[in-house]
Amino acid sequence: MARKTKQQALETRQHILDVAMRLFSQQGVPSTSLAQIAQAAGVTRGAIYWHFKDKSDLFSEIWELSESSISDLETEYRAKFPDDPLSVLREILVYILEATVVEERRRLMMEIIFHKCEFVGEMAVVQQAQRSLSLESYDRIEYTLNQCIQAKMLPANLLTRRAAILMRAYISGLMENWLFSPQSFDLKKEARDYVVIFLEMCQLSPTLRGETTSLSA
């Protein structure tokens, strides 16, 4: 019975998160109240407060879910491509782009993060936590790039921090622009090509290896 009650609580928590994501996406985070989320989810406000301290706590959970799903995916691909860190990196990046198009939950999360949230008022407390997550993501990317270097799949003199910063900006930029104007390009169809282009930059760009070129002189 205890296990069933715990399972029900987890299901209620996920249901609240799913409803909140839809409302945040439709109305924006600042314009959505916990009372509206409770009503749309068919639960009491007390049920909301049982699982989340406030709206900023609920939003933080949504953001962390988007990050943790990538960690789970990394574990899966490392098992699928042993001793091939470049393939792991490539497939994760392709998944991130394709999932933004085909998976509703991820699309809603990205739309909220990029276009439906302002870090003001009660949401200001979330900003520092998200900055910490961003810094951690740079570290994870850099760790994977170093693995690729050790496997001789990327140049030994690759500036890994610079590449990590560019990678996050490149992938985030593609998602943000597609979400803003989905008709402007076919993200799902072109996702793999976009990823390959970036990896070719890492392999071939002199500037990403700290070398001076005529353009940068």
CSV table of C-alpha atoms in Angstrom, one decimal:
chain,number,residue,atom,x,y,z
A,1,MET,CA,0.0,0.0,0.0
A,2,ALA,CA,2.9,2.4,0.9
A,3,ARG,CA,4.5,1.7,-2.5
A,4,LYS,CA,1.2,2.5,-4.3
A,5,THR,CA,0.8,5.7,-2.3
A,6,LYS,CA,4.4,6.7,-3.2
A,7,GLN,CA,3.8,5.9,-6.9
A,8,GLN,CA,0.6,8.0,-6.8
A,9,ALA,CA,2.5,10.9,-5.4
A,10,LEU,CA,5.1,10.7,-8.1
A,11,GLU,CA,2.4,10.5,-10.8
A,12,THR,CA,0.7,13.6,-9.3
A,13,ARG,CA,4.0,15.5,-9.2
A,14,GLN,CA,4.7,14.6,-12.9
A,15,HIS,CA,1.1,15.6,-13.8
A,16,ILE,CA,1.5,19.0,-12.1
A,17,LEU,CA,4.8,19.5,-14.0
A,18,ASP,CA,3.2,18.6,-17.3
A,19,VAL,CA,0.3,20.9,-16.8
A,20,ALA,CA,2.6,23.7,-15.6
A,21,MET,CA,4.8,23.3,-18.8
A,22,ARG,CA,1.7,23.6,-21.0
A,23,LEU,CA,0.5,26.7,-19.2
A,24,PHE,CA,3.9,28.3,-19.0
A,25,SER,CA,4.3,27.7,-22.8
A,26,GLN,CA,0.8,29.2,-23.6
A,27,GLN,CA,0.8,32.1,-21.2
A,28,GLY,CA,4.4,32.7,-20.2
A,29,VAL,CA,5.8,32.0,-16.7
A,30,PRO,CA,5.1,35.5,-15.2
A,31,SER,CA,1.4,35.4,-16.2
A,32,THR,CA,0.8,31.9,-14.9
A,33,SER,CA,-0.2,31.5,-11.2
A,34,LEU,CA,-0.1,28.4,-9.0
A,35,ALA,CA,-3.9,28.7,-8.7
A,36,GLN,CA,-4.2,28.4,-12.4
A,37,ILE,CA,-1.9,25.4,-12.5
A,38,ALA,CA,-3.9,23.7,-9.7
A,39,GLN,CA,-7.2,24.3,-11.5
A,40,ALA,CA,-5.9,23.0,-14.8
A,41,ALA,CA,-4.3,20.0,-13.2
A,42,GLY,CA,-7.5,19.2,-11.2
A,43,VAL,CA,-5.7,19.4,-7.8
A,44,THR,CA,-5.8,21.7,-4.8
A,45,ARG,CA,-3.3,24.4,-4.2
A,46,GLY,CA,-2.3,22.4,-1.1
A,47,ALA,CA,-1.3,19.5,-3.5
A,48,ILE,CA,0.9,22.0,-5.4
A,49,TYR,CA,2.6,23.2,-2.2
A,50,TRP,CA,3.0,19.6,-1.0
A,51,HIS,CA,5.4,19.0,-4.0
A,52,PHE,CA,6.8,22.5,-4.6
A,53,LYS,CA,7.6,25.4,-2.4
A,54,ASP,CA,6.5,28.1,-4.9
A,55,LYS,CA,6.4,28.8,-8.6
A,56,SER,CA,10.2,29.3,-8.8
A,57,ASP,CA,10.7,25.9,-7.3
A,58,LEU,CA,8.4,24.4,-9.8
A,59,PHE,CA,10.1,26.1,-12.7
A,60,SER,CA,13.5,25.0,-11.4
A,61,GLU,CA,12.3,21.4,-11.5
A,62,ILE,CA,11.3,21.8,-15.2
A,63,TRP,CA,14.8,23.2,-16.0
A,64,GLU,CA,16.6,20.5,-14.1
A,65,LEU,CA,14.5,17.8,-15.9
A,66,SER,CA,15.8,19.2,-19.2
A,67,GLU,CA,19.4,18.9,-18.0
A,68,SER,CA,19.0,15.4,-16.3
A,69,SER,CA,17.4,13.9,-19.5
A,70,ILE,CA,20.7,14.6,-21.3
A,71,SER,CA,22.7,12.9,-18.6
A,72,ASP,CA,20.6,9.8,-18.9
A,73,LEU,CA,21.0,9.9,-22.6
A,74,GLU,CA,24.8,10.2,-22.3
A,75,THR,CA,24.8,7.0,-20.2
A,76,GLU,CA,22.8,5.2,-22.9
A,77,TYR,CA,25.0,6.3,-25.8
A,78,ARG,CA,28.2,5.5,-23.9
A,79,ALA,CA,27.0,1.9,-23.7
A,80,LYS,CA,26.0,1.9,-27.4
A,81,PHE,CA,29.3,3.4,-28.6
A,82,PRO,CA,32.0,2.1,-26.3
A,83,ASP,CA,35.4,3.6,-26.9
A,84,ASP,CA,33.9,6.1,-29.4
A,85,PRO,CA,33.3,9.4,-27.5
A,86,LEU,CA,32.9,11.4,-30.8
A,87,SER,CA,29.9,9.3,-31.8
A,88,VAL,CA,28.4,9.7,-28.3
A,89,LEU,CA,28.8,13.5,-28.6
A,90,ARG,CA,27.4,13.5,-32.1
A,91,GLU,CA,24.3,11.4,-31.3
A,92,ILE,CA,23.5,13.4,-28.2
A,93,LEU,CA,23.6,16.7,-30.1
A,94,VAL,CA,21.4,15.2,-32.9
A,95,TYR,CA,18.9,14.0,-30.3
A,96,ILE,CA,18.7,17.4,-28.6
A,97,LEU,CA,17.9,19.1,-31.9
A,98,GLU,CA,15.5,16.4,-33.2
A,99,ALA,CA,13.7,16.0,-29.8
A,100,THR,CA,13.0,19.8,-29.8
A,101,VAL,CA,10.8,19.1,-32.9
A,102,VAL,CA,9.2,15.7,-32.2
A,103,GLU,CA,9.0,15.4,-28.4
A,104,GLU,CA,6.3,17.6,-26.9
A,105,ARG,CA,7.7,17.7,-23.4
A,106,ARG,CA,11.2,18.8,-24.5
A,107,ARG,CA,9.7,21.3,-27.0
A,108,LEU,CA,7.7,22.9,-24.3
A,109,MET,CA,10.6,23.0,-21.9
A,110,MET,CA,12.8,24.7,-24.5
A,111,GLU,CA,10.1,27.1,-25.5
A,112,ILE,CA,9.6,28.2,-21.9
A,113,ILE,CA,13.3,28.6,-21.2
A,114,PHE,CA,14.0,30.6,-24.4
A,115,HIS,CA,10.8,32.6,-24.9
A,116,LYS,CA,8.4,32.4,-22.0
A,117,CYS,CA,10.4,33.3,-18.9
A,118,GLU,CA,11.8,36.5,-17.4
A,119,PHE,CA,14.1,36.3,-14.4
A,120,VAL,CA,12.4,39.1,-12.5
A,121,GLY,CA,10.3,39.2,-9.3
A,122,GLU,CA,9.8,35.8,-7.8
A,123,MET,CA,11.7,34.2,-10.6
A,124,ALA,CA,14.9,36.2,-9.9
A,125,VAL,CA,16.0,33.6,-7.3
A,126,VAL,CA,16.1,31.0,-10.1
A,127,GLN,CA,18.7,32.8,-12.2
A,128,GLN,CA,21.8,32.0,-10.1
A,129,ALA,CA,20.9,28.3,-10.0
A,130,GLN,CA,20.5,28.3,-13.7
A,131,ARG,CA,23.9,30.0,-14.1
A,132,SER,CA,25.4,27.2,-12.0
A,133,LEU,CA,23.8,24.6,-14.3
A,134,SER,CA,25.2,26.4,-17.3
A,135,LEU,CA,28.7,26.3,-15.9
A,136,GLU,CA,28.4,22.6,-15.1
A,137,SER,CA,27.3,22.0,-18.7
A,138,TYR,CA,30.4,23.6,-20.0
A,139,ASP,CA,32.5,21.4,-17.8
A,140,ARG,CA,30.6,18.3,-19.0
A,141,ILE,CA,31.1,19.3,-22.6
A,142,GLU,CA,34.7,20.0,-22.1
A,143,TYR,CA,35.2,16.6,-20.4
A,144,THR,CA,33.7,14.9,-23.4
A,145,LEU,CA,35.8,16.9,-25.8
A,146,ASN,CA,38.9,15.9,-23.9
A,147,GLN,CA,37.9,12.2,-24.2
A,148,CYS,CA,37.6,12.7,-28.0
A,149,ILE,CA,41.1,14.2,-28.0
A,150,GLN,CA,42.5,11.2,-26.0
A,151,ALA,CA,40.9,8.9,-28.5
A,152,LYS,CA,42.6,10.9,-31.3
A,153,MET,CA,39.2,11.9,-32.8
A,154,LEU,CA,39.8,15.6,-32.3
A,155,PRO,CA,43.0,17.7,-32.6
A,156,ALA,CA,45.3,17.5,-29.6
A,157,ASN,CA,45.6,21.3,-29.4
A,158,LEU,CA,41.8,22.0,-29.6
A,159,LEU,CA,40.8,24.8,-27.2
A,160,THR,CA,38.2,22.8,-25.4
A,161,ARG,CA,36.7,25.6,-23.3
A,162,ARG,CA,36.2,27.7,-26.4
A,163,ALA,CA,34.7,24.8,-28.2
A,164,ALA,CA,32.4,24.0,-25.3
A,165,ILE,CA,31.1,27.6,-25.2
A,166,LEU,CA,30.6,27.6,-29.0
A,167,MET,CA,28.8,24.3,-28.9
A,168,ARG,CA,26.3,25.4,-26.3
A,169,ALA,CA,25.7,28.7,-28.1
A,170,TYR,CA,25.4,26.9,-31.5
A,171,ILE,CA,22.9,24.3,-30.4
A,172,SER,CA,20.9,26.7,-28.2
A,173,GLY,CA,20.8,29.2,-31.1
A,174,LEU,CA,19.4,26.6,-33.5
A,175,MET,CA,16.7,25.6,-31.0
A,176,GLU,CA,15.8,29.1,-30.1
A,177,ASN,CA,15.5,30.3,-33.7
A,178,TRP,CA,13.5,27.3,-34.8
A,179,LEU,CA,11.1,27.7,-31.8
A,180,PHE,CA,10.6,31.3,-32.7
A,181,SER,CA,10.0,30.6,-36.4
A,182,PRO,CA,9.5,26.9,-37.1
A,183,GLN,CA,8.7,27.5,-40.8
A,184,SER,CA,12.1,29.2,-41.4
A,185,PHE,CA,14.0,25.9,-41.6
A,186,ASP,CA,13.5,22.1,-41.1
A,187,LEU,CA,15.3,21.4,-37.9
A,188,LYS,CA,14.5,17.7,-37.7
A,189,LYS,CA,15.6,17.1,-41.3
A,190,GLU,CA,18.8,19.1,-41.1
A,191,ALA,CA,19.7,18.3,-37.4
A,192,ARG,CA,22.4,15.8,-38.3
A,193,ASP,CA,24.0,18.0,-40.9
A,194,TYR,CA,24.1,20.9,-38.5
A,195,VAL,CA,25.9,18.7,-35.9
A,196,VAL,CA,28.4,17.4,-38.4
A,197,ILE,CA,29.1,21.0,-39.5
A,198,PHE,CA,30.0,21.9,-35.9
A,199,LEU,CA,32.2,18.8,-35.4
A,200,GLU,CA,34.0,19.6,-38.6
A,201,MET,CA,34.7,23.1,-37.2
A,202,CYS,CA,36.2,21.4,-34.1
A,203,GLN,CA,38.4,19.2,-36.3
A,204,LEU,CA,39.5,21.7,-38.9
A,205,SER,CA,39.2,25.3,-37.6
A,206,PRO,CA,42.7,26.8,-37.0
A,207,THR,CA,41.2,29.4,-34.6
A,208,LEU,CA,39.7,26.6,-32.4
A,209,ARG,CA,43.3,25.3,-32.1
A,210,GLY,CA,44.7,28.7,-31.1
A,211,GLU,CA,46.4,29.2,-34.4
A,212,THR,CA,46.4,32.7,-36.1
A,213,THR,CA,44.8,32.9,-39.5
A,214,SER,CA,44.8,35.8,-42.1
A,215,LEU,CA,41.2,36.6,-41.1
A,216,SER,CA,42.0,37.0,-37.5
A,217,ALA,CA,45.2,39.0,-38.0
